[in-house]
CSV table of C-alpha atoms in Angstrom, one decimal:
chain,number,residue,atom,x,y,z
A,177,UNK,CA,-3.4,20.5,-48.8
A,178,UNK,CA,-6.1,22.1,-50.8
A,179,UNK,CA,-9.4,21.0,-51.9
A,180,UNK,CA,-12.4,20.2,-49.7
A,181,UNK,CA,-12.5,17.7,-46.8
A,182,UNK,CA,-15.7,15.8,-46.3
A,183,UNK,CA,-16.6,13.1,-43.9
A,184,UNK,CA,-15.0,13.9,-40.6
A,185,UNK,CA,-18.1,13.6,-38.4
A,186,UNK,CA,-18.6,15.4,-35.1
A,187,UNK,CA,-21.8,14.8,-33.1
A,188,UNK,CA,-23.3,17.6,-30.9
A,189,UNK,CA,-26.6,16.6,-29.5
A,190,UNK,CA,-29.0,16.7,-32.5
A,191,UNK,CA,-26.4,18.1,-34.8
A,192,UNK,CA,-23.9,16.0,-36.8
A,193,UNK,CA,-21.5,18.1,-38.7
A,194,UNK,CA,-19.5,16.7,-41.5
A,195,UNK,CA,-16.3,18.4,-42.0
A,196,UNK,CA,-14.8,19.2,-45.3
A,197,UNK,CA,-12.0,21.4,-46.7
A,198,UNK,CA,-10.9,23.7,-49.5
A,199,UNK,CA,-7.9,25.9,-50.2
A,200,UNK,CA,-4.1,25.8,-50.3
A,201,UNK,CA,-1.0,25.8,-48.0
A,202,UNK,CA,2.0,27.7,-46.4
A,203,UNK,CA,4.4,27.6,-43.4
A,204,UNK,CA,6.6,30.0,-40.8
A,205,UNK,CA,9.0,32.9,-38.9
A,206,UNK,CA,11.4,33.0,-35.9
A,207,UNK,CA,10.5,33.6,-32.3
A,208,UNK,CA,10.0,31.2,-29.4
A,209,UNK,CA,7.3,29.0,-30.9
A,210,UNK,CA,6.5,29.6,-34.6
A,211,UNK,CA,2.8,29.0,-35.4
A,212,UNK,CA,2.7,27.3,-38.8
A,213,UNK,CA,-1.1,26.9,-38.9
A,214,UNK,CA,-4.1,28.7,-37.3
A,215,UNK,CA,-7.4,26.9,-37.2
A,216,UNK,CA,-10.7,28.6,-36.5
A,217,UNK,CA,-14.3,27.4,-36.4
A,218,UNK,CA,-17.3,29.5,-37.7
A,219,UNK,CA,-19.8,26.6,-37.8
A,220,UNK,CA,-22.9,26.4,-35.6
A,221,UNK,CA,-22.1,25.7,-31.9
A,222,UNK,CA,-22.6,22.2,-30.8
A,223,UNK,CA,-24.7,23.1,-27.8
A,224,UNK,CA,-27.5,24.4,-30.0
A,225,UNK,CA,-30.4,22.1,-30.9
A,226,UNK,CA,-30.8,22.8,-34.6
A,227,UNK,CA,-34.2,21.9,-36.0
A,228,UNK,CA,-35.8,21.7,-39.5
A,229,UNK,CA,-36.7,25.1,-40.9
A,230,UNK,CA,-34.2,27.0,-38.7
A,231,UNK,CA,-31.2,29.0,-39.8
A,232,UNK,CA,-28.0,30.2,-38.2
A,233,UNK,CA,-26.3,33.3,-39.4
A,234,UNK,CA,-22.8,34.5,-38.4
A,235,UNK,CA,-21.0,32.6,-35.7
A,236,UNK,CA,-18.3,34.0,-33.5
A,237,UNK,CA,-14.9,32.7,-34.8
A,238,UNK,CA,-13.6,30.2,-32.3
A,239,UNK,CA,-9.8,29.4,-32.2
A,240,UNK,CA,-9.0,25.7,-32.1
A,241,UNK,CA,-5.6,26.1,-30.4
A,242,UNK,CA,-4.3,27.9,-27.3
A,243,UNK,CA,-1.3,29.4,-29.1
A,244,UNK,CA,-3.3,32.2,-30.6
A,245,UNK,CA,-6.5,34.1,-30.0
A,246,UNK,CA,-9.1,36.2,-31.8
A,247,UNK,CA,-8.3,39.9,-31.2
A,248,UNK,CA,-11.3,41.2,-33.2
A,249,UNK,CA,-13.5,40.3,-36.1
A,250,UNK,CA,-16.2,41.7,-38.3
A,251,UNK,CA,-18.6,40.6,-41.1
A,252,UNK,CA,-19.9,42.3,-44.1
A,253,UNK,CA,-22.3,41.8,-47.1
A,254,UNK,CA,-24.7,39.8,-45.0
A,255,UNK,CA,-27.8,41.9,-44.5
A,256,UNK,CA,-28.5,45.5,-43.7
A,257,UNK,CA,-27.9,46.3,-40.0
A,258,UNK,CA,-26.5,42.9,-39.4
A,259,UNK,CA,-22.7,43.5,-39.4
A,260,UNK,CA,-20.4,42.7,-36.5
A,261,UNK,CA,-17.6,45.0,-35.3
A,262,UNK,CA,-14.8,44.4,-32.9
A,263,UNK,CA,-16.0,40.9,-32.0
A,264,UNK,CA,-19.5,42.1,-30.8
A,265,UNK,CA,-22.3,40.7,-32.8
A,266,UNK,CA,-25.3,42.9,-33.6
A,267,UNK,CA,-27.3,39.9,-34.7
A,268,UNK,CA,-25.6,36.7,-33.6
A,269,UNK,CA,-26.0,33.3,-35.1
A,270,UNK,CA,-29.3,32.5,-33.5
A,271,UNK,CA,-32.1,30.4,-34.8
A,272,UNK,CA,-35.0,31.7,-36.9
A,273,UNK,CA,-33.4,34.7,-38.6
A,274,UNK,CA,-36.2,34.6,-41.1
A,275,UNK,CA,-35.2,37.8,-43.0
A,276,UNK,CA,-31.7,36.8,-43.8
A,277,UNK,CA,-30.9,35.9,-47.4
A,278,UNK,CA,-29.7,32.3,-47.3
A,279,UNK,CA,-28.2,32.6,-50.8
A,280,UNK,CA,-26.0,35.6,-50.0
A,281,UNK,CA,-22.5,34.8,-48.8
A,282,UNK,CA,-20.7,37.0,-46.3
A,283,UNK,CA,-17.1,37.7,-45.4
A,284,UNK,CA,-15.4,37.5,-42.1
A,285,UNK,CA,-12.4,39.8,-41.4
A,286,UNK,CA,-10.6,38.3,-38.5
A,287,UNK,CA,-7.5,39.6,-36.6
A,288,UNK,CA,-5.5,37.1,-34.6
A,289,UNK,CA,-2.7,37.6,-32.1
A,290,UNK,CA,-0.3,35.0,-30.7
A,291,UNK,CA,-0.4,34.1,-27.0
A,292,UNK,CA,2.7,34.7,-24.9
A,293,UNK,CA,5.8,32.8,-26.2
A,294,UNK,CA,4.4,32.3,-29.7
A,295,UNK,CA,4.6,34.1,-33.0
A,296,UNK,CA,3.2,33.6,-36.5
A,297,UNK,CA,5.4,32.0,-39.2
A,298,UNK,CA,6.3,33.9,-42.4
A,299,UNK,CA,4.3,31.2,-44.3
A,300,UNK,CA,1.5,30.6,-41.8
A,301,UNK,CA,-1.5,28.8,-43.1
A,302,UNK,CA,-5.1,29.8,-42.1
A,303,UNK,CA,-7.8,27.1,-41.9
A,304,UNK,CA,-11.4,27.9,-41.1
A,305,UNK,CA,-14.1,25.3,-40.5
A,306,UNK,CA,-17.4,26.5,-42.0
A,307,UNK,CA,-15.8,28.7,-44.6
A,308,UNK,CA,-15.5,27.9,-48.3
A,309,UNK,CA,-12.7,30.4,-49.1
A,310,UNK,CA,-10.0,31.8,-46.9
A,311,UNK,CA,-7.2,34.2,-47.7
A,312,UNK,CA,-4.5,35.9,-45.6
A,313,UNK,CA,-4.7,39.7,-46.0
A,314,UNK,CA,-1.7,40.6,-43.9
A,315,UNK,CA,0.7,38.9,-41.5
A,316,UNK,CA,3.5,39.8,-39.0
A,317,UNK,CA,5.0,37.8,-36.2
A,318,UNK,CA,2.6,39.4,-33.7
A,319,UNK,CA,-0.5,39.8,-35.9
A,320,UNK,CA,-2.4,37.9,-38.5
A,321,UNK,CA,-5.4,39.2,-40.5
A,322,UNK,CA,-7.5,36.8,-42.6
A,323,UNK,CA,-10.7,36.9,-44.6
A,324,UNK,CA,-13.1,34.0,-44.7
A,325,UNK,CA,-16.2,33.6,-46.8
A,326,UNK,CA,-19.3,31.6,-45.7
A,327,UNK,CA,-23.1,31.3,-46.1
A,328,UNK,CA,-25.7,31.2,-43.4
A,329,UNK,CA,-26.4,27.7,-42.1
A,330,UNK,CA,-29.9,26.4,-42.7
A,331,UNK,CA,-31.9,23.2,-42.2
A,332,UNK,CA,-34.5,22.5,-44.8
A,333,UNK,CA,-38.1,22.3,-43.4
A,334,UNK,CA,-39.6,18.9,-43.1
A,335,UNK,CA,-42.0,17.9,-45.9
A,336,UNK,CA,-45.7,18.3,-45.1
A,337,UNK,CA,-49.0,17.5,-46.7
A,338,UNK,CA,-48.2,14.1,-48.0
A,339,UNK,CA,-51.3,12.9,-49.9
A,340,UNK,CA,-52.0,9.8,-52.0
A,341,UNK,CA,-54.1,10.1,-55.2
A,342,UNK,CA,-54.5,6.9,-57.1
A,343,UNK,CA,-51.0,5.6,-58.0
A,344,UNK,CA,-49.2,8.7,-57.1
A,345,UNK,CA,-48.3,10.8,-54.0
A,346,UNK,CA,-47.7,14.5,-53.7
A,347,UNK,CA,-46.6,16.9,-50.9
A,348,UNK,CA,-46.0,20.6,-50.3
A,349,UNK,CA,-42.9,22.2,-51.9
A,350,UNK,CA,-40.1,22.9,-49.5
A,351,UNK,CA,-38.3,26.2,-50.1
A,352,UNK,CA,-34.6,25.9,-51.0
A,353,UNK,CA,-34.8,22.1,-51.6
A,354,UNK,CA,-33.1,20.9,-54.8
A,355,UNK,CA,-34.8,17.5,-54.7
A,356,UNK,CA,-36.6,15.0,-52.5
A,357,UNK,CA,-35.6,11.5,-51.4
A,358,UNK,CA,-38.6,9.2,-51.3
A,359,UNK,CA,-38.8,5.8,-49.6
A,360,UNK,CA,-41.6,3.6,-50.8
A,361,UNK,CA,-42.8,0.9,-48.4
A,362,UNK,CA,-44.6,-1.9,-50.3
A,363,UNK,CA,-45.4,-5.6,-50.2
A,364,UNK,CA,-44.2,-8.0,-52.9
A,365,UNK,CA,-46.5,-10.4,-54.7
A,366,UNK,CA,-45.4,-13.0,-52.1
A,367,UNK,CA,-46.3,-10.7,-49.2
A,368,UNK,CA,-42.7,-9.8,-48.3
A,369,UNK,CA,-42.2,-6.3,-47.0
A,370,UNK,CA,-39.9,-4.3,-49.3
A,371,UNK,CA,-38.6,-0.7,-49.6
A,372,UNK,CA,-37.4,1.2,-52.6
A,373,UNK,CA,-35.6,4.6,-52.5
A,374,UNK,CA,-36.1,7.2,-55.2
A,375,UNK,CA,-35.1,10.8,-55.8
A,376,UNK,CA,-37.3,13.3,-57.5
A,377,UNK,CA,-36.9,17.0,-58.3
A,378,UNK,CA,-40.6,17.8,-58.0
A,379,UNK,CA,-42.9,17.3,-55.0
A,380,UNK,CA,-44.7,14.3,-56.4
A,381,UNK,CA,-44.0,10.7,-57.3
A,382,UNK,CA,-45.7,7.9,-59.2
A,383,UNK,CA,-45.7,4.5,-57.4
A,384,UNK,CA,-47.5,2.6,-60.2
A,385,UNK,CA,-44.7,0.2,-60.6
A,386,UNK,CA,-45.1,-0.9,-57.0
A,387,UNK,CA,-48.8,-1.5,-57.3
A,388,UNK,CA,-48.7,-3.9,-60.3
A,389,UNK,CA,-48.1,-7.6,-60.6
A,390,UNK,CA,-49.5,-8.3,-57.1
A,391,UNK,CA,-47.4,-5.7,-55.4
A,392,UNK,CA,-49.1,-3.2,-53.0
A,393,UNK,CA,-47.8,0.1,-51.7
A,394,UNK,CA,-48.3,0.6,-47.9
A,395,UNK,CA,-47.0,4.2,-47.5
A,396,UNK,CA,-44.0,6.5,-48.3
A,397,UNK,CA,-41.7,8.8,-46.3
A,398,UNK,CA,-40.0,11.8,-47.8
A,399,UNK,CA,-37.2,14.2,-47.0
A,400,UNK,CA,-36.2,17.5,-48.6
A,401,UNK,CA,-32.6,17.4,-50.0
A,402,UNK,CA,-30.1,20.2,-50.6
A,403,UNK,CA,-28.2,20.7,-53.8
A,404,UNK,CA,-24.6,19.7,-54.5
A,405,UNK,CA,-23.3,23.2,-55.2
A,406,UNK,CA,-21.1,25.2,-52.9
A,407,UNK,CA,-23.9,26.5,-50.9
A,408,UNK,CA,-25.1,22.9,-50.3
A,409,UNK,CA,-22.4,22.6,-47.6
A,410,UNK,CA,-24.4,25.1,-45.6
A,411,UNK,CA,-27.8,23.5,-46.0
A,412,UNK,CA,-28.8,20.3,-44.1
A,413,UNK,CA,-31.4,17.9,-45.4
A,414,UNK,CA,-34.6,17.6,-43.6
A,415,UNK,CA,-35.7,14.5,-41.7
A,416,UNK,CA,-37.7,11.7,-43.3
A,417,UNK,CA,-41.4,12.3,-42.6
A,418,UNK,CA,-44.4,10.0,-43.1
A,419,UNK,CA,-47.9,11.0,-44.1
A,420,UNK,CA,-49.1,11.7,-40.6
A,421,UNK,CA,-46.2,14.2,-40.1
A,422,UNK,CA,-44.2,11.9,-37.8
A,423,UNK,CA,-40.5,11.2,-38.5
A,424,UNK,CA,-39.7,7.9,-40.1
A,425,UNK,CA,-38.3,5.7,-37.2
A,426,UNK,CA,-36.3,3.6,-39.8
A,427,UNK,CA,-34.0,6.5,-40.3
A,428,UNK,CA,-31.7,8.4,-38.0
A,429,UNK,CA,-33.2,11.9,-37.4
A,430,UNK,CA,-29.9,13.5,-36.6
A,431,UNK,CA,-29.4,16.7,-38.7
A,432,UNK,CA,-26.1,16.7,-40.7
A,433,UNK,CA,-24.2,19.6,-42.3
A,434,UNK,CA,-21.7,18.4,-44.9
A,435,UNK,CA,-19.3,21.0,-43.6
A,436,UNK,CA,-16.5,22.5,-45.6
A,437,UNK,CA,-13.2,23.7,-44.2
A,438,UNK,CA,-11.2,26.1,-46.3
A,439,UNK,CA,-7.5,26.8,-46.2
A,440,UNK,CA,-5.6,29.8,-47.4
A,441,UNK,CA,-2.6,29.4,-49.7
A,442,UNK,CA,-0.6,31.6,-47.3
A,443,UNK,CA,-0.3,34.5,-49.9
A,444,UNK,CA,-1.1,38.0,-48.8
A,445,UNK,CA,-4.1,39.5,-50.5
A,446,UNK,CA,-3.5,42.8,-52.4
A,447,UNK,CA,-5.4,45.9,-51.6
A,448,UNK,CA,-7.8,45.4,-54.5
A,449,UNK,CA,-8.9,42.2,-52.9
A,450,UNK,CA,-7.3,39.8,-55.4
A,451,UNK,CA,-5.1,37.0,-54.3
A,452,UNK,CA,-1.4,37.2,-55.2
A,453,UNK,CA,-1.4,33.5,-55.9
A,454,UNK,CA,-4.1,31.1,-57.1
A,455,UNK,CA,-5.9,29.1,-54.5
A,456,UNK,CA,-7.4,26.5,-56.9
A,457,UNK,CA,-8.8,23.4,-55.3
A,458,UNK,CA,-6.7,20.2,-55.0
A,459,UNK,CA,-3.8,19.2,-52.7
A,460,UNK,CA,-1.6,22.1,-51.7
A,461,UNK,CA,1.6,22.9,-53.4
A,462,UNK,CA,3.3,23.3,-50.0
A,463,UNK,CA,4.0,21.1,-47.0
A,464,UNK,CA,4.5,17.9,-49.0
A,465,UNK,CA,2.1,18.1,-51.9
A,466,UNK,CA,3.5,18.9,-55.3
A,467,UNK,CA,1.8,19.2,-58.7
A,468,UNK,CA,3.6,18.4,-62.0
A,469,UNK,CA,1.4,18.9,-65.0
A,470,UNK,CA,-2.0,17.4,-64.0
A,471,UNK,CA,-0.5,14.9,-61.4
A,472,UNK,CA,-0.2,15.3,-57.7
A,473,UNK,CA,2.4,13.7,-55.5
A,474,UNK,CA,3.3,13.8,-51.8
A,475,UNK,CA,6.9,14.4,-50.9
A,476,UNK,CA,8.5,13.6,-47.6
A,477,UNK,CA,12.2,14.1,-47.2
A,478,UNK,CA,12.3,14.9,-50.9
A,479,UNK,CA,11.0,11.4,-51.7
A,480,UNK,CA,7.7,10.6,-53.4
A,481,UNK,CA,5.4,8.6,-51.1
A,482,UNK,CA,3.5,5.6,-52.4
A,483,UNK,CA,0.5,3.5,-51.2
A,484,UNK,CA,-2.0,4.8,-48.7
A,485,UNK,CA,-1.1,8.0,-46.8
A,486,UNK,CA,-3.0,10.3,-44.4
A,487,UNK,CA,-0.6,13.3,-44.1
A,488,UNK,CA,-3.0,15.2,-41.9
A,489,UNK,CA,-4.1,12.3,-39.8
A,490,UNK,CA,-7.6,12.2,-41.1
A,491,UNK,CA,-8.2,11.9,-44.9
A,492,UNK,CA,-6.6,9.0,-46.8
A,493,UNK,CA,-5.1,9.2,-50.2
A,494,UNK,CA,-3.7,6.5,-52.5
A,495,UNK,CA,-0.5,7.0,-54.5
A,496,UNK,CA,0.6,4.5,-57.2
A,497,UNK,CA,4.1,3.0,-57.4
A,498,UNK,CA,5.4,6.1,-59.1
A,499,UNK,CA,3.9,8.4,-56.4
A,500,UNK,CA,1.0,9.7,-58.5
A,501,UNK,CA,-2.2,10.4,-56.6
A,502,UNK,CA,-5.1,8.3,-57.8
A,503,UNK,CA,-8.7,9.2,-58.2
A,504,UNK,CA,-11.9,7.4,-59.0
A,505,UNK,CA,-12.5,3.6,-58.5
A,506,UNK,CA,-9.5,1.6,-57.5
A,507,UNK,CA,-9.2,-2.0,-56.4
A,508,UNK,CA,-6.8,-2.9,-53.7
A,509,UNK,CA,-6.4,-6.4,-52.3
A,510,UNK,CA,-9.7,-7.4,-53.8
A,511,UNK,CA,-11.6,-4.5,-52.3
A,512,UNK,CA,-13.0,-1.5,-54.2
A,513,UNK,CA,-12.4,2.1,-53.0
A,514,UNK,CA,-13.5,5.4,-54.4
A,515,UNK,CA,-11.2,8.4,-54.4
A,516,UNK,CA,-12.8,11.8,-55.0
A,517,UNK,CA,-12.7,13.0,-58.6
A,518,UNK,CA,-14.2,16.4,-57.8
A,519,UNK,CA,-11.5,19.1,-58.0
A,520,UNK,CA,-13.9,21.6,-56.3
A,521,UNK,CA,-13.9,19.3,-53.3
A,522,UNK,CA,-10.8,17.5,-51.8
A,523,UNK,CA,-9.4,15.8,-54.9
A,524,UNK,CA,-8.2,12.3,-54.3
A,525,UNK,CA,-9.6,11.9,-50.8
A,526,UNK,CA,-11.0,8.4,-50.0
A,527,UNK,CA,-14.8,8.7,-49.6
A,528,UNK,CA,-16.9,6.7,-47.2
A,529,UNK,CA,-20.6,6.2,-46.3
A,530,UNK,CA,-23.4,6.4,-48.8
A,531,UNK,CA,-22.3,8.0,-52.1
A,532,UNK,CA,-24.1,8.6,-55.3
A,533,UNK,CA,-21.5,7.9,-58.0
A,534,UNK,CA,-22.4,8.0,-61.6
A,535,UNK,CA,-26.1,8.0,-60.8
A,536,UNK,CA,-26.0,4.9,-58.6
A,537,UNK,CA,-25.8,4.6,-54.8
A,538,UNK,CA,-22.9,2.8,-53.2
A,539,UNK,CA,-22.0,2.2,-49.5
A,540,UNK,CA,-18.4,2.6,-48.6
A,541,UNK,CA,-17.5,1.3,-45.1
A,542,UNK,CA,-17.4,4.4,-42.8
A,543,UNK,CA,-16.4,2.3,-39.7
A,544,UNK,CA,-12.9,1.7,-38.5
A,545,UNK,CA,-12.0,-1.6,-36.8
A,546,UNK,CA,-14.7,-3.7,-38.6
A,547,UNK,CA,-14.0,-6.8,-40.6
A,548,UNK,CA,-14.3,-4.8,-43.8
A,549,UNK,CA,-11.5,-2.2,-44.3
A,550,UNK,CA,-12.3,1.4,-43.8
A,551,UNK,CA,-13.6,2.9,-47.1
A,552,UNK,CA,-14.1,-0.4,-48.8
A,553,UNK,CA,-17.3,-0.9,-50.9
A,554,UNK,CA,-20.0,-3.2,-49.6
A,555,UNK,CA,-21.0,-5.8,-52.3
A,556,UNK,CA,-23.7,-8.5,-52.5
A,557,UNK,CA,-24.8,-8.0,-48.9
A,558,UNK,CA,-27.0,-5.8,-46.7
A,559,UNK,CA,-25.7,-2.5,-45.4
A,560,UNK,CA,-25.8,-1.7,-41.6
A,561,UNK,CA,-28.8,0.5,-42.2
A,562,UNK,CA,-30.7,-2.3,-43.9
A,563,UNK,CA,-30.3,-1.8,-47.6
A,564,UNK,CA,-29.3,-4.5,-50.1
A,565,UNK,CA,-26.4,-3.8,-52.5
A,566,UNK,CA,-25.7,-6.1,-55.5
A,567,UNK,CA,-22.4,-7.8,-56.5
A,568,UNK,CA,-21.4,-4.5,-58.1
A,569,UNK,CA,-22.1,-2.6,-54.9
A,570,UNK,CA,-25.1,-0.8,-56.4
A,571,UNK,CA,-28.1,-0.3,-54.1
A,572,UNK,CA,-31.3,-1.6,-55.6
């Protein structure tokens, strides 16, 4: 299906990559074993120890199945003298490429061939982890050529120079940061230790409301945060840092990329570079997903499915009694779930973890096998990472 998949987490040392997806579908030809889908990975390698302030450029495409292999690949429109040809990187995806333009996307051209006993389907689908747009340029039973667009991966630098001045704090601006998450540690008038979490768009914050009425601020910690646009999937937030430059021990310092995975719609791309068919975000029009008007349904055996489904074995969707895919807040068996409303992401997918929805923070259970159903909203309780949410699920 199309859209963007977020929330499939894979941990590699200090790197935690959240996978997501975007694109549209297709299917197959006729040889021994028809390959209906090819999956590639152009995200940073898990054996690298990515640190704040470091960037990764172009990664070698890695096939995720043994039924096909990368015959050759190249990139273009990255930076002068930084193209790759024939699978040999001139400037590989190493750390600290300080001269690369982080805001300039680049395009992979990748040729794949099937391994012995396999062939590509007429309607083969291409899926590339770490790419925000994928198209099939040409296809034959023995060769597949795809294009995939991506940005360089980058980790925001840690905040530095935190200073207090009266009832406010300031710190040094972090390049490419869209905003800053600030945790204020303070004591209530009764002497109880409290925390408050704020988000600001400038490198300063007033803490006056936490220094009145007998309250007293102890210190703050700050992290730089990426934006929510398309490029934001390639930028990881920094770590939470305290005034002395140390990382805040109350937070996991693992670096996370909210990684996108794009899919083609299986249509060949014409010579002028335009796609023969639209690849708008949302569930795919093939392989079960059908769109009528503005509504999506999932068909299996020509029958509309209802209830919870996970057609790809990972993301969950909720279909009503008529088979219509639901979005937004929905209450099931007394529990609230949130289904993505963003058509530029993976529309209808059940979200989990901390989510800012309508300007408020909610915690949607990311753990399977716990007493609370997977994806259900925490309410009137404390979250596993120590924050209190009220009866409406809002973090305060």
